[in-house]
């Protein structure tokens, strides 16, 4: 019997349902009815699994007349046209629970803008956290709208504000990679009332990217953070264990007959600065005071196809940029042969940097930062530093000037992500004065940097295929710079595939490099710390001084379970050939290695007992060179937890097994070090309070007592009122190592590698003050005093590197075989391996080396006032301070070092920078 669901009772679903099942009961036995019901539910479950759960939809309403005035008060009648949508779901801490406080929103749209109103109800309005901070600093109660205007379920634009009206915005790529560096021009106002707080937004279409379809369908998500309860709620629920994010959002419909908007924004700037330092008699370049000025232009263009650049792409450019407002790099003492990696802070290179990112292996370990693109190469310090004769003085720039740079980036409606970067840096010269006679020497050639990155989404992002090429071309016309490669090219291919709703993933990266230059330049590459071809025990490598080119390759395979439950796990295998070279435009710590690693993590997302959430993980790793010699291996086991009172704790134990260190002797044979253990605990208090603190520690001890290190650091954060925050982060670190490199002595028929025990002590304090007068006017201060001492003792020489018995690798000099010449600050050595025992170190030494003991101390600080007086237009006042000193004592005495620092001379830079954004 067929029963129509559009029966006379359809207006009352309960009556219809009763009618339906009463008719079933009259026609079939009870057991058959139950069997049919079970069958119906089975079919429904199967269909839901195949088709997926239906997502929520909100329909926006068009504004035909006067649009809303953005003031945080929904007083205009036009807002009455749109319906409120609520029924949010708690995501954290209790998934699928009802939120503690309800949230509702409505959306309007006009010819030029999207209008959003979000009502954040709160039964205790006086407890709303209104924290005034700098833009993009997530703090306090906040709410966000995410718009997948491409509707590709991978890419989205996020606009948010906290309860104080501070903007928090960014872009999402590849479903869940959030880039907070994107700073669009949009408008928001926030008001607090007896119902809670209200957010009103105006988002110009020219800040979004969408198709020219007549009827738009966008992805939509609204997210609210209730700060005092550390609670997150969503309009369209996405479980925390889900590997996807944008792909799980709801839909925004009703937006019809709007056109993609082109954007042309030009932001010229002018700046001036005064640099003061101690005047140096006789030095014409150290007069004590220097005035400088500069001007330049930043621009952004999103054009239509009539000018050959589609609305999907944005052209950013900068002419003669200046980054004087950027905070200085923190102090580091590097006693290794490897290059220190510094984070990018310059706005032009930070914004949208994720599209140019091409990591080789991802994750941690020695190669964790290896990348085809490292933007700090552009505008770096000059490569050549001329030798000065007695009485000569020099003026040299601290950085190479960037003449201009252009970025073309975006994503087409067909899922093709494009990133192209072109940059030109100046030919830099140093001016040298010799008793009034001046000459110039070139210290950096005119250089062109080019980067092109493409990624294509396939099957709605389930598969991503991409590639990158970089080119560095130096125009070298001076013999002093022939140690630099004239041309360097790298290329990469990457493939990513997801399975089972992005629960599982497989990633493959392949890279290659080609460098050309003079024989000197390529020889320098072979001998560099990244490969050390000259190592006597590296039988698979050989130095060829006749080469004018060098090439290499590398890659990585990574896969595993990345979501969809409490367990995640995976593995990685990577390789970097000896000839791979990335450091003309990328970053490579060391080549000639093969690595594998595996990991497993168990996470609890919902509160259990005293825990709000917790996780435990295990990782292991191993590495070899291309001769398949084992270099290192180890494992880590640890966990982290947040308690119901919002306190946090972490703890872990790490084991390093025997390590073969190929770089310690700077081109000499590899040294075998015993293994070591390390424990790392940390603890933090409730960071929702006005006063909160954290403390971290580590303790490491080596097998055979070859090393000991420990450190303790922490942070104290205090917010006496919403607009002001103070933090201080002190740290002290101590290390004792039995054998560290001191010097290599070239003799007639041998090279002697001198090592010593090294005790180091480091004390550092990071101090930050943030005072936000309004969301657009802020004052920031950062200061860092830094103190370091390195004390060498127990000098030894390498006699049998690689001996299985660690101590048998060295010969320790006795008191009769080494003597400290205090007058020359050198150690004089009688080496039994050279002269036997017939030598006097005081009168007839075999060789000598400089006393390596030293102490370094410095003080860096930045004081910045930033005012965004209209959206996109800013005024900066910056005061940068620096002073440092150095002495030959390895004794760590903090009181003496503070006195020494206070007696050093200082350099101060006072800068004013003004920019104004013209929009067309």
PDB file of N, CA and C in Angstrom, residues 761-814:
ATOM      1  N   UNK A 761      77.800  29.846  29.781  1.00  0.00           N
ATOM      2  CA  UNK A 761      76.698  30.367  30.603  1.00  0.00           C
ATOM      3  C   UNK A 761      76.033  31.498  29.834  1.00  0.00           C
ATOM      4  N   UNK A 762      74.708  31.474  29.802  1.00  0.00           N
ATOM      5  CA  UNK A 762      73.942  32.495  29.102  1.00  0.00           C
ATOM      6  C   UNK A 762      72.823  32.980  30.005  1.00  0.00           C
ATOM      7  N   UNK A 763      72.703  34.287  30.104  1.00  0.00           N
ATOM      8  CA  UNK A 763      71.580  34.886  30.824  1.00  0.00           C
ATOM      9  C   UNK A 763      70.941  35.927  29.921  1.00  0.00           C
ATOM     10  N   UNK A 764      69.627  35.836  29.759  1.00  0.00           N
ATOM     11  CA  UNK A 764      68.920  36.732  28.851  1.00  0.00           C
ATOM     12  C   UNK A 764      67.575  37.099  29.459  1.00  0.00           C
ATOM     13  N   UNK A 765      67.124  38.300  29.195  1.00  0.00           N
ATOM     14  CA  UNK A 765      65.799  38.754  29.609  1.00  0.00           C
ATOM     15  C   UNK A 765      65.126  39.405  28.417  1.00  0.00           C
ATOM     16  N   UNK A 766      63.907  38.976  28.119  1.00  0.00           N
ATOM     17  CA  UNK A 766      63.075  39.644  27.129  1.00  0.00           C
ATOM     18  C   UNK A 766      61.975  40.391  27.859  1.00  0.00           C
ATOM     19  N   UNK A 767      61.933  41.684  27.624  1.00  0.00           N
ATOM     20  CA  UNK A 767      60.956  42.541  28.290  1.00  0.00           C
ATOM     21  C   UNK A 767      60.056  43.173  27.232  1.00  0.00           C
ATOM     22  N   UNK A 768      58.738  43.075  27.423  1.00  0.00           N
ATOM     23  CA  UNK A 768      57.781  43.668  26.490  1.00  0.00           C
ATOM     24  C   UNK A 768      56.720  44.463  27.241  1.00  0.00           C
ATOM     25  N   UNK A 769      56.430  45.634  26.684  1.00  0.00           N
ATOM     26  CA  UNK A 769      55.341  46.480  27.169  1.00  0.00           C
ATOM     27  C   UNK A 769      54.441  46.809  25.985  1.00  0.00           C
ATOM     28  N   UNK A 770      53.153  46.586  26.128  1.00  0.00           N
ATOM     29  CA  UNK A 770      52.183  46.894  25.087  1.00  0.00           C
ATOM     30  C   UNK A 770      51.079  47.762  25.677  1.00  0.00           C
ATOM     31  N   UNK A 771      50.907  48.941  25.101  1.00  0.00           N
ATOM     32  CA  UNK A 771      49.857  49.849  25.549  1.00  0.00           C
ATOM     33  C   UNK A 771      49.061  50.270  24.324  1.00  0.00           C
ATOM     34  N   UNK A 772      47.808  49.815  24.248  1.00  0.00           N
ATOM     35  CA  UNK A 772      46.941  50.133  23.113  1.00  0.00           C
ATOM     36  C   UNK A 772      45.933  51.185  23.550  1.00  0.00           C
ATOM     37  N   UNK A 773      46.105  52.382  23.043  1.00  0.00           N
ATOM     38  CA  UNK A 773      45.208  53.478  23.404  1.00  0.00           C
ATOM     39  C   UNK A 773      43.867  53.280  22.720  1.00  0.00           C
ATOM     40  N   UNK A 774      43.894  52.897  21.458  1.00  0.00           N
ATOM     41  CA  UNK A 774      42.713  52.512  20.689  1.00  0.00           C
ATOM     42  C   UNK A 774      43.122  51.291  19.866  1.00  0.00           C
ATOM     43  N   UNK A 775      42.169  50.641  19.179  1.00  0.00           N
ATOM     44  CA  UNK A 775      42.574  49.538  18.310  1.00  0.00           C
ATOM     45  C   UNK A 775      43.547  49.954  17.212  1.00  0.00           C
ATOM     46  N   UNK A 776      43.627  51.255  16.900  1.00  0.00           N
ATOM     47  CA  UNK A 776      44.476  51.732  15.815  1.00  0.00           C
ATOM     48  C   UNK A 776      45.690  52.529  16.286  1.00  0.00           C
ATOM     49  N   UNK A 777      45.812  52.772  17.576  1.00  0.00           N
ATOM     50  CA  UNK A 777      46.919  53.550  18.128  1.00  0.00           C
ATOM     51  C   UNK A 777      47.535  52.767  19.275  1.00  0.00           C
ATOM     52  N   UNK A 778      48.812  52.397  19.112  1.00  0.00           N
ATOM     53  CA  UNK A 778      49.441  51.557  20.115  1.00  0.00           C
ATOM     54  C   UNK A 778      50.885  51.987  20.348  1.00  0.00           C
ATOM     55  N   UNK A 779      51.373  51.623  21.520  1.00  0.00           N
ATOM     56  CA  UNK A 779      52.760  51.868  21.910  1.00  0.00           C
ATOM     57  C   UNK A 779      53.345  50.522  22.335  1.00  0.00           C
ATOM     58  N   UNK A 780      54.496  50.198  21.777  1.00  0.00           N
ATOM     59  CA  UNK A 780      55.155  48.939  22.108  1.00  0.00           C
ATOM     60  C   UNK A 780      56.619  49.176  22.457  1.00  0.00           C
ATOM     61  N   UNK A 781      57.079  48.382  23.423  1.00  0.00           N
ATOM     62  CA  UNK A 781      58.497  48.415  23.780  1.00  0.00           C
ATOM     63  C   UNK A 781      58.988  46.988  23.911  1.00  0.00           C
ATOM     64  N   UNK A 782      60.156  46.721  23.330  1.00  0.00           N
ATOM     65  CA  UNK A 782      60.845  45.443  23.507  1.00  0.00           C
ATOM     66  C   UNK A 782      62.288  45.724  23.867  1.00  0.00           C
ATOM     67  N   UNK A 783      62.764  45.044  24.894  1.00  0.00           N
ATOM     68  CA  UNK A 783      64.155  45.190  25.301  1.00  0.00           C
ATOM     69  C   UNK A 783      64.748  43.837  25.636  1.00  0.00           C
ATOM     70  N   UNK A 784      66.044  43.680  25.320  1.00  0.00           N
ATOM     71  CA  UNK A 784      66.704  42.403  25.592  1.00  0.00           C
ATOM     72  C   UNK A 784      68.142  42.619  26.032  1.00  0.00           C
ATOM     73  N   UNK A 785      68.439  42.522  27.327  1.00  0.00           N
ATOM     74  CA  UNK A 785      69.832  42.405  27.755  1.00  0.00           C
ATOM     75  C   UNK A 785      70.273  40.951  27.618  1.00  0.00           C
ATOM     76  N   UNK A 786      71.503  40.761  27.133  1.00  0.00           N
ATOM     77  CA  UNK A 786      71.994  39.422  26.822  1.00  0.00           C
ATOM     78  C   UNK A 786      73.429  39.315  27.305  1.00  0.00           C
ATOM     79  N   UNK A 787      73.736  38.219  28.032  1.00  0.00           N
ATOM     80  CA  UNK A 787      75.074  38.022  28.587  1.00  0.00           C
ATOM     81  C   UNK A 787      75.513  36.584  28.323  1.00  0.00           C
ATOM     82  N   UNK A 788      76.739  36.438  27.826  1.00  0.00           N
ATOM     83  CA  UNK A 788      77.252  35.105  27.499  1.00  0.00           C
ATOM     84  C   UNK A 788      78.728  35.023  27.850  1.00  0.00           C
ATOM     85  N   UNK A 789      79.132  33.867  28.344  1.00  0.00           N
ATOM     86  CA  UNK A 789      80.557  33.599  28.586  1.00  0.00           C
ATOM     87  C   UNK A 789      80.872  32.185  28.150  1.00  0.00           C
ATOM     88  N   UNK A 790      82.049  32.028  27.520  1.00  0.00           N
ATOM     89  CA  UNK A 790      82.538  30.715  27.131  1.00  0.00           C
ATOM     90  C   UNK A 790      83.935  30.505  27.692  1.00  0.00           C
ATOM     91  N   UNK A 791      84.092  29.500  28.529  1.00  0.00           N
ATOM     92  CA  UNK A 791      85.350  29.254  29.233  1.00  0.00           C
ATOM     93  C   UNK A 791      85.918  27.907  28.774  1.00  0.00           C
ATOM     94  N   UNK A 792      87.078  27.932  28.091  1.00  0.00           N
ATOM     95  CA  UNK A 792      87.701  26.725  27.555  1.00  0.00           C
ATOM     96  C   UNK A 792      88.781  26.227  28.513  1.00  0.00           C
ATOM     97  N   UNK A 793      88.918  24.902  28.583  1.00  0.00           N
ATOM     98  CA  UNK A 793      89.945  24.302  29.448  1.00  0.00           C
ATOM     99  C   UNK A 793      90.222  22.876  28.951  1.00  0.00           C
ATOM    100  N   UNK A 794      91.204  22.219  29.581  1.00  0.00           N
ATOM    101  CA  UNK A 794      91.537  20.835  29.255  1.00  0.00           C
ATOM    102  C   UNK A 794      91.720  20.662  27.745  1.00  0.00           C
ATOM    103  N   UNK A 795      92.739  21.313  27.218  1.00  0.00           N
ATOM    104  CA  UNK A 795      92.972  21.299  25.772  1.00  0.00           C
ATOM    105  C   UNK A 795      93.487  19.934  25.321  1.00  0.00           C
ATOM    106  N   UNK A 796      93.096  19.548  24.121  1.00  0.00           N
ATOM    107  CA  UNK A 796      93.421  18.234  23.590  1.00  0.00           C
ATOM    108  C   UNK A 796      93.544  18.322  22.084  1.00  0.00           C
ATOM    109  N   UNK A 797      94.131  17.304  21.480  1.00  0.00           N
ATOM    110  CA  UNK A 797      94.269  17.259  20.039  1.00  0.00           C
ATOM    111  C   UNK A 797      93.670  15.948  19.538  1.00  0.00           C
ATOM    112  N   UNK A 798      93.045  16.002  18.380  1.00  0.00           N
ATOM    113  CA  UNK A 798      92.418  14.812  17.808  1.00  0.00           C
ATOM    114  C   UNK A 798      93.504  13.913  17.224  1.00  0.00           C
ATOM    115  N   UNK A 799      93.510  12.660  17.671  1.00  0.00           N
ATOM    116  CA  UNK A 799      94.527  11.708  17.206  1.00  0.00           C
ATOM    117  C   UNK A 799      93.924  10.516  16.474  1.00  0.00           C
ATOM    118  N   UNK A 800      92.702  10.134  16.808  1.00  0.00           N
ATOM    119  CA  UNK A 800      92.084   8.957  16.170  1.00  0.00           C
ATOM    120  C   UNK A 800      90.576   9.176  16.092  1.00  0.00           C
ATOM    121  N   UNK A 801      90.174  10.111  15.252  1.00  0.00           N
ATOM    122  CA  UNK A 801      88.749  10.436  15.124  1.00  0.00           C
ATOM    123  C   UNK A 801      87.973   9.210  14.680  1.00  0.00           C
ATOM    124  N   UNK A 802      86.830   8.994  15.326  1.00  0.00           N
ATOM    125  CA  UNK A 802      85.980   7.860  14.985  1.00  0.00           C
ATOM    126  C   UNK A 802      86.280   6.601  15.764  1.00  0.00           C
ATOM    127  N   UNK A 803      87.281   6.633  16.674  1.00  0.00           N
ATOM    128  CA  UNK A 803      87.572   5.478  17.508  1.00  0.00           C
ATOM    129  C   UNK A 803      86.329   5.112  18.333  1.00  0.00           C
ATOM    130  N   UNK A 804      86.034   3.807  18.407  1.00  0.00           N
ATOM    131  CA  UNK A 804      84.838   3.367  19.110  1.00  0.00           C
ATOM    132  C   UNK A 804      84.878   3.726  20.586  1.00  0.00           C
ATOM    133  N   UNK A 805      86.079   3.843  21.119  1.00  0.00           N
ATOM    134  CA  UNK A 805      86.234   4.317  22.492  1.00  0.00           C
ATOM    135  C   UNK A 805      86.320   5.843  22.434  1.00  0.00           C
ATOM    136  N   UNK A 806      85.308   6.507  22.961  1.00  0.00           N
ATOM    137  CA  UNK A 806      85.203   7.963  22.823  1.00  0.00           C
ATOM    138  C   UNK A 806      86.483   8.673  23.247  1.00  0.00           C
ATOM    139  N   UNK A 807      87.008   8.377  24.408  1.00  0.00           N
ATOM    140  CA  UNK A 807      88.155   9.109  24.941  1.00  0.00           C
ATOM    141  C   UNK A 807      89.428   8.844  24.147  1.00  0.00           C
ATOM    142  N   UNK A 808      89.506   7.716  23.429  1.00  0.00           N
ATOM    143  CA  UNK A 808      90.707   7.401  22.661  1.00  0.00           C
ATOM    144  C   UNK A 808      90.791   8.191  21.354  1.00  0.00           C
ATOM    145  N   UNK A 809      89.831   9.049  21.102  1.00  0.00           N
ATOM    146  CA  UNK A 809      89.894   9.904  19.914  1.00  0.00           C
ATOM    147  C   UNK A 809      90.838  11.083  20.112  1.00  0.00           C
ATOM    148  N   UNK A 810      91.233  11.351  21.383  1.00  0.00           N
ATOM    149  CA  UNK A 810      91.967  12.577  21.706  1.00  0.00           C
ATOM    150  C   UNK A 810      93.219  12.265  22.517  1.00  0.00           C
ATOM    151  N   UNK A 811      94.173  13.202  22.393  1.00  0.00           N
ATOM    152  CA  UNK A 811      95.309  13.224  23.307  1.00  0.00           C
ATOM    153  C   UNK A 811      95.215  14.511  24.128  1.00  0.00           C
ATOM    154  N   UNK A 812      95.165  14.378  25.461  1.00  0.00           N
ATOM    155  CA  UNK A 812      95.035  15.517  26.361  1.00  0.00           C
ATOM    156  C   UNK A 812      96.422  16.066  26.693  1.00  0.00           C
ATOM    157  N   UNK A 813      96.614  17.348  26.476  1.00  0.00           N
ATOM    158  CA  UNK A 813      97.904  17.960  26.789  1.00  0.00           C
ATOM    159  C   UNK A 813      98.081  18.059  28.300  1.00  0.00           C
ATOM    160  N   UNK A 814      99.281  17.722  28.745  1.00  0.00           N
ATOM    161  CA  UNK A 814      99.606  17.882  30.159  1.00  0.00           C
ATOM    162  C   UNK A 814     100.044  19.325  30.405  1.00  0.00           C
TER     163      UNK A 814
END
